[in-house]
Each structure stands twice: as structure tokens, then as C-alpha cells.
Amino acid sequence: MPSSPLRVAVVCMSNVNRSMEAHRVLSKNGFHVRSFGAGSHVRLPGGARNPPVRYNFSTSYKKMHSYLFSKDQKLYKRNGVLHILKRNERIKPGPERFQECPDPFDIIFTCGQRAYNRVVANLCARDQEMWQPVPVVNVDIDNTLEAASLGASIICELCQGLQQADDTQSRLAELLQATKEKTGRSFLHTVCFY
């Protein structure tokens, strides 16, 4: 069993819904977790006739909430964005970009193919000073509240299985196969060094 808690990163594109729900669930279950976005900006839905609302990653969840509340409270309450931003405020001040984090992790979960591709490309482009292996696992999660909740549960189950492992790499393969059989989902994964 690992002597220290598993260091987990969860990455979606904007660090608003999927990665933050997984952050909430993993924290509640005692994991050392950080969540990130891999996009160039935070994007929130703008409504049927409006383009998405874009923010810099330096914008706090509180500022996003205040702006959207004043812009169209009914729309953003109905589509769940105000609820999501309030939840996020209770977890951390604002979104973070994965590409700007130098910290090491024992495992990185991504919540979609685009985030996975960006995380792997970023890790491969970094200076490999320590040559520390890190598994990167993609759990495809639709960007809805319900899918984020289910995806967070899957990620948490995987982390719980890994926390007990002596050999993370071989245990991860077993866990992914068992989860595939249980859920019918396939998991894209690789090991990067940094």
C-alpha cells in the first residue's frame, strides 16, 4: 500500500463542471486532489441565441457567478450554471490551467478526448527532469450535471482501488478492465514521464 495519499489530478477543458464534480467527490473521500482545465479559456454556455461566455482562467468563480447572475439570472439558474459556480466557490477560488501547474501527480484523469490530448501533449513537451512516470486515464464524460456525477463516481472507484495497490501500473490495468466490464466503457490511457 502506498505510504502517502494518492496525488490525483482531474482535468476537463474549463475546470467548471466535470473536473470540479470529481474534485468534490474525491476530496470528500479523503484523496489529495487538484482539478484543472486544459483549454485556452473557461467557456460557459451562453444560451440558445448567444455564443458561449468566455473567461480567463484568472477569473474567480465568484466573479463569474456575479456577472452571469446580473446578465440573465433565469437562464443561468435554469441551465444549472449558477449552481455549479456556487459549488465550485466552496471548493476553491477559481479555475486553474493544467499547463501552468508544475506539481507532480501519481495519476491524472481527463474527462474527455480533447483534454486527454492536451494533457499528454503538455506532459511530453515538458523537460523530463525526474523521469517520473504518471498514468493518464481518459474517462469520457458528457458535460452535463448527471454525467459529471456518474463520471466522478467512476474516477473515485478507480482511485480507491489504486490507493490499496503496491504496483500502481499493473493494478490500474486490472481496475480499468473490471470497470469496463461493469460499465461498458472503454478507457484511453497511457503513461507519460516528466
mmCIF file of C-alpha atoms in Angstrom:
data_model
loop_
_atom_site.group_PDB
_atom_site.id
_atom_site.type_symbol
_atom_site.label_atom_id
_atom_site.label_comp_id
_atom_site.label_asym_id
_atom_site.label_seq_id
_atom_site.Cartn_x
_atom_site.Cartn_y
_atom_site.Cartn_z
ATOM 1 C CA MET A 1 0.000 0.000 0.000
ATOM 2 C CA PRO A 2 1.371 3.490 -0.826
ATOM 3 C CA SER A 3 2.820 5.248 2.225
ATOM 4 C CA SER A 4 1.376 8.624 1.289
ATOM 5 C CA PRO A 5 -2.036 9.589 -0.081
ATOM 6 C CA LEU A 6 -2.522 9.263 -3.821
ATOM 7 C CA ARG A 7 -1.905 12.629 -5.551
ATOM 8 C CA VAL A 8 -4.670 12.933 -8.138
ATOM 9 C CA ALA A 9 -5.296 15.489 -10.887
ATOM 10 C CA VAL A 10 -8.602 15.707 -12.757
ATOM 11 C CA VAL A 11 -8.717 17.719 -15.973
ATOM 12 C CA CYS A 12 -11.559 18.841 -18.242
ATOM 13 C CA MET A 13 -11.440 21.753 -20.680
ATOM 14 C CA SER A 14 -12.691 24.614 -18.460
ATOM 15 C CA ASN A 15 -12.354 23.402 -14.837
ATOM 16 C CA VAL A 16 -16.013 24.174 -14.190
ATOM 17 C CA ASN A 17 -18.269 21.104 -14.299
ATOM 18 C CA ARG A 18 -16.733 17.649 -14.824
ATOM 19 C CA SER A 19 -13.334 18.121 -13.173
ATOM 20 C CA MET A 20 -14.879 20.097 -10.309
ATOM 21 C CA GLU A 21 -17.504 17.441 -9.557
ATOM 22 C CA ALA A 22 -14.734 14.828 -9.474
ATOM 23 C CA HIS A 23 -12.679 17.198 -7.256
ATOM 24 C CA ARG A 24 -15.640 17.454 -4.846
ATOM 25 C CA VAL A 25 -16.212 13.674 -4.705
ATOM 26 C CA LEU A 26 -12.522 12.773 -4.353
ATOM 27 C CA SER A 27 -11.961 15.389 -1.624
ATOM 28 C CA LYS A 28 -14.986 14.091 0.266
ATOM 29 C CA ASN A 29 -13.437 10.607 0.088
ATOM 30 C CA GLY A 30 -10.091 11.744 1.503
ATOM 31 C CA PHE A 31 -7.957 11.996 -1.635
ATOM 32 C CA HIS A 32 -5.327 14.665 -2.246
ATOM 33 C CA VAL A 33 -6.821 16.105 -5.440
ATOM 34 C CA ARG A 34 -6.423 19.109 -7.681
ATOM 35 C CA SER A 35 -8.580 19.960 -10.656
ATOM 36 C CA PHE A 36 -7.735 21.827 -13.830
ATOM 37 C CA GLY A 37 -8.866 22.920 -17.261
ATOM 38 C CA ALA A 38 -6.814 22.273 -20.384
ATOM 39 C CA GLY A 39 -8.454 24.846 -22.658
ATOM 40 C CA SER A 40 -7.214 28.313 -23.518
ATOM 41 C CA HIS A 41 -10.221 29.938 -21.803
ATOM 42 C CA VAL A 42 -13.037 28.980 -19.473
ATOM 43 C CA ARG A 43 -16.208 28.595 -21.554
ATOM 44 C CA LEU A 44 -19.727 28.624 -20.169
ATOM 45 C CA PRO A 45 -22.932 28.190 -22.195
ATOM 46 C CA GLY A 46 -24.424 31.465 -23.371
ATOM 47 C CA GLY A 47 -27.952 30.346 -24.139
ATOM 48 C CA ALA A 48 -29.664 29.247 -27.342
ATOM 49 C CA ARG A 49 -29.125 32.504 -29.255
ATOM 50 C CA ASN A 50 -25.897 33.626 -27.629
ATOM 51 C CA PRO A 51 -22.317 32.427 -28.071
ATOM 52 C CA PRO A 52 -20.554 30.850 -25.083
ATOM 53 C CA VAL A 53 -19.335 33.229 -22.391
ATOM 54 C CA ARG A 54 -15.534 33.153 -22.169
ATOM 55 C CA TYR A 55 -13.360 33.962 -19.176
ATOM 56 C CA ASN A 56 -9.643 33.936 -18.500
ATOM 57 C CA PHE A 57 -8.540 31.253 -16.069
ATOM 58 C CA SER A 58 -7.610 34.029 -13.629
ATOM 59 C CA THR A 59 -11.306 34.944 -13.169
ATOM 60 C CA SER A 60 -12.753 33.688 -9.879
ATOM 61 C CA TYR A 61 -15.862 31.541 -9.741
ATOM 62 C CA LYS A 62 -17.439 34.279 -7.610
ATOM 63 C CA LYS A 63 -16.897 36.909 -10.338
ATOM 64 C CA MET A 64 -18.317 34.568 -12.981
ATOM 65 C CA HIS A 65 -21.358 33.920 -10.806
ATOM 66 C CA SER A 66 -21.954 37.632 -10.132
ATOM 67 C CA TYR A 67 -21.678 38.542 -13.805
ATOM 68 C CA LEU A 68 -23.985 35.771 -15.036
ATOM 69 C CA PHE A 69 -26.473 36.412 -12.226
ATOM 70 C CA SER A 70 -26.732 40.062 -13.289
ATOM 71 C CA LYS A 71 -26.752 39.243 -17.014
ATOM 72 C CA ASP A 72 -29.597 36.685 -17.072
ATOM 73 C CA GLN A 73 -30.433 35.087 -13.727
ATOM 74 C CA LYS A 74 -33.310 32.984 -15.121
ATOM 75 C CA LEU A 75 -31.232 31.451 -17.933
ATOM 76 C CA TYR A 76 -28.202 30.605 -15.809
ATOM 77 C CA LYS A 77 -30.307 29.289 -12.961
ATOM 78 C CA ARG A 78 -32.358 27.111 -15.338
ATOM 79 C CA ASN A 79 -29.289 25.627 -17.076
ATOM 80 C CA GLY A 80 -27.548 24.943 -13.739
ATOM 81 C CA VAL A 81 -24.519 27.190 -14.276
ATOM 82 C CA LEU A 82 -25.198 29.353 -11.194
ATOM 83 C CA HIS A 83 -25.496 26.222 -9.034
ATOM 84 C CA ILE A 84 -22.245 24.810 -10.452
ATOM 85 C CA LEU A 85 -20.346 28.064 -9.830
ATOM 86 C CA LYS A 86 -21.597 28.238 -6.209
ATOM 87 C CA ARG A 87 -20.467 24.622 -5.661
ATOM 88 C CA ASN A 88 -17.085 25.476 -7.138
ATOM 89 C CA GLU A 89 -16.663 28.512 -4.858
ATOM 90 C CA ARG A 90 -16.915 26.163 -1.861
ATOM 91 C CA ILE A 91 -14.061 24.023 -3.246
ATOM 92 C CA LYS A 92 -11.523 26.609 -4.459
ATOM 93 C CA PRO A 93 -11.408 30.285 -5.533
ATOM 94 C CA GLY A 94 -11.195 29.843 -9.296
ATOM 95 C CA PRO A 95 -10.289 27.643 -12.247
ATOM 96 C CA GLU A 96 -6.707 26.604 -12.935
ATOM 97 C CA ARG A 97 -4.946 25.572 -16.156
ATOM 98 C CA PHE A 98 -3.157 22.242 -16.138
ATOM 99 C CA GLN A 99 -0.425 23.588 -18.413
ATOM 100 C CA GLU A 100 0.598 26.085 -15.705
ATOM 101 C CA CYS A 101 0.970 23.532 -12.887
ATOM 102 C CA PRO A 102 4.462 22.124 -12.275
ATOM 103 C CA ASP A 103 3.368 19.812 -9.425
ATOM 104 C CA PRO A 104 3.813 16.033 -9.717
ATOM 105 C CA PHE A 105 0.853 13.640 -9.545
ATOM 106 C CA ASP A 106 0.526 9.884 -9.083
ATOM 107 C CA ILE A 107 -2.312 9.724 -11.624
ATOM 108 C CA ILE A 108 -4.086 12.154 -13.934
ATOM 109 C CA PHE A 109 -7.682 11.656 -15.071
ATOM 110 C CA THR A 110 -9.087 13.564 -18.016
ATOM 111 C CA CYS A 111 -12.796 13.967 -18.684
ATOM 112 C CA GLY A 112 -12.783 13.953 -22.485
ATOM 113 C CA GLN A 113 -10.665 13.218 -25.541
ATOM 114 C CA ARG A 114 -9.681 16.864 -26.148
ATOM 115 C CA ALA A 115 -8.478 17.300 -22.564
ATOM 116 C CA TYR A 116 -6.610 13.970 -22.754
ATOM 117 C CA ASN A 117 -4.820 15.002 -25.955
ATOM 118 C CA ARG A 118 -3.794 18.350 -24.469
ATOM 119 C CA VAL A 119 -2.581 16.865 -21.183
ATOM 120 C CA VAL A 120 -0.496 14.171 -22.921
ATOM 121 C CA ALA A 121 0.972 16.707 -25.367
ATOM 122 C CA ASN A 122 1.820 19.058 -22.489
ATOM 123 C CA LEU A 123 3.492 16.330 -20.428
ATOM 124 C CA CYS A 124 5.516 15.144 -23.444
ATOM 125 C CA ALA A 125 6.684 18.719 -24.118
ATOM 126 C CA ARG A 126 7.875 19.337 -20.540
ATOM 127 C CA ASP A 127 11.516 18.964 -19.551
ATOM 128 C CA GLN A 128 11.786 15.456 -18.181
ATOM 129 C CA GLU A 129 13.963 16.270 -15.197
ATOM 130 C CA MET A 130 12.877 13.465 -12.871
ATOM 131 C CA TRP A 131 11.578 10.909 -15.384
ATOM 132 C CA GLN A 132 8.705 10.172 -13.063
ATOM 133 C CA PRO A 133 6.019 8.007 -14.705
ATOM 134 C CA VAL A 134 2.430 9.200 -14.425
ATOM 135 C CA PRO A 135 -0.567 7.319 -15.823
ATOM 136 C CA VAL A 136 -3.039 9.488 -17.746
ATOM 137 C CA VAL A 137 -6.513 7.961 -17.997
ATOM 138 C CA ASN A 138 -9.389 9.365 -20.013
ATOM 139 C CA VAL A 139 -12.862 8.817 -18.580
ATOM 140 C CA ASP A 140 -15.176 10.167 -21.298
ATOM 141 C CA ILE A 141 -17.796 12.269 -19.508
ATOM 142 C CA ASP A 142 -20.503 14.289 -21.231
ATOM 143 C CA ASN A 143 -20.650 17.870 -19.995
ATOM 144 C CA THR A 144 -23.934 17.566 -18.071
ATOM 145 C CA LEU A 145 -24.579 17.566 -14.318
ATOM 146 C CA GLU A 146 -25.778 13.957 -14.343
ATOM 147 C CA ALA A 147 -22.861 12.659 -16.437
ATOM 148 C CA ALA A 148 -20.370 14.600 -14.294
ATOM 149 C CA SER A 149 -21.760 12.944 -11.169
ATOM 150 C CA LEU A 150 -21.521 9.450 -12.698
ATOM 151 C CA GLY A 151 -18.023 10.136 -14.043
ATOM 152 C CA ALA A 152 -16.871 11.391 -10.645
ATOM 153 C CA SER A 153 -18.087 8.143 -9.064
ATOM 154 C CA ILE A 154 -16.146 6.065 -11.613
ATOM 155 C CA ILE A 155 -12.972 8.097 -11.025
ATOM 156 C CA CYS A 156 -13.395 7.752 -7.258
ATOM 157 C CA GLU A 157 -13.792 3.962 -7.503
ATOM 158 C CA LEU A 158 -10.630 3.766 -9.604
ATOM 159 C CA CYS A 159 -8.723 5.887 -7.066
ATOM 160 C CA GLN A 160 -9.953 3.743 -4.186
ATOM 161 C CA GLY A 161 -8.648 0.648 -5.962
ATOM 162 C CA LEU A 162 -5.306 2.291 -6.706
ATOM 163 C CA GLN A 163 -4.869 3.559 -3.138
ATOM 164 C CA GLN A 164 -4.573 -0.045 -1.957
ATOM 165 C CA ALA A 165 -2.110 -1.107 -4.687
ATOM 166 C CA ASP A 166 1.548 -1.953 -4.276
ATOM 167 C CA ASP A 167 2.099 -1.750 -8.035
ATOM 168 C CA THR A 168 0.019 1.092 -9.459
ATOM 169 C CA GLN A 169 0.677 0.272 -13.130
ATOM 170 C CA SER A 170 -0.464 -3.356 -13.064
ATOM 171 C CA ARG A 171 -3.325 -2.605 -10.670
ATOM 172 C CA LEU A 172 -4.545 0.195 -12.957
ATOM 173 C CA ALA A 173 -4.810 -2.203 -15.905
ATOM 174 C CA GLU A 174 -6.851 -4.630 -13.770
ATOM 175 C CA LEU A 175 -9.121 -1.853 -12.490
ATOM 176 C CA LEU A 176 -9.740 -0.422 -15.955
ATOM 177 C CA GLN A 177 -10.659 -3.881 -17.278
ATOM 178 C CA ALA A 178 -13.011 -4.532 -14.348
ATOM 179 C CA THR A 179 -14.615 -1.106 -14.753
ATOM 180 C CA LYS A 180 -15.020 -1.688 -18.492
ATOM 181 C CA GLU A 181 -16.826 -4.963 -17.782
ATOM 182 C CA LYS A 182 -19.017 -3.277 -15.151
ATOM 183 C CA THR A 183 -19.900 -0.095 -17.085
ATOM 184 C CA GLY A 184 -19.337 -0.982 -20.740
ATOM 185 C CA ARG A 185 -16.955 1.985 -21.057
ATOM 186 C CA SER A 186 -13.524 1.819 -22.634
ATOM 187 C CA PHE A 187 -10.706 3.915 -21.215
ATOM 188 C CA LEU A 188 -7.986 5.536 -23.259
ATOM 189 C CA HIS A 189 -4.805 5.600 -21.181
ATOM 190 C CA THR A 190 -1.066 5.966 -21.409
ATOM 191 C CA VAL A 191 1.951 6.561 -19.201
ATOM 192 C CA CYS A 192 3.894 9.808 -19.563
ATOM 193 C CA PHE A 193 7.205 10.754 -17.982
ATOM 194 C CA TYR A 194 8.071 14.140 -16.568
#
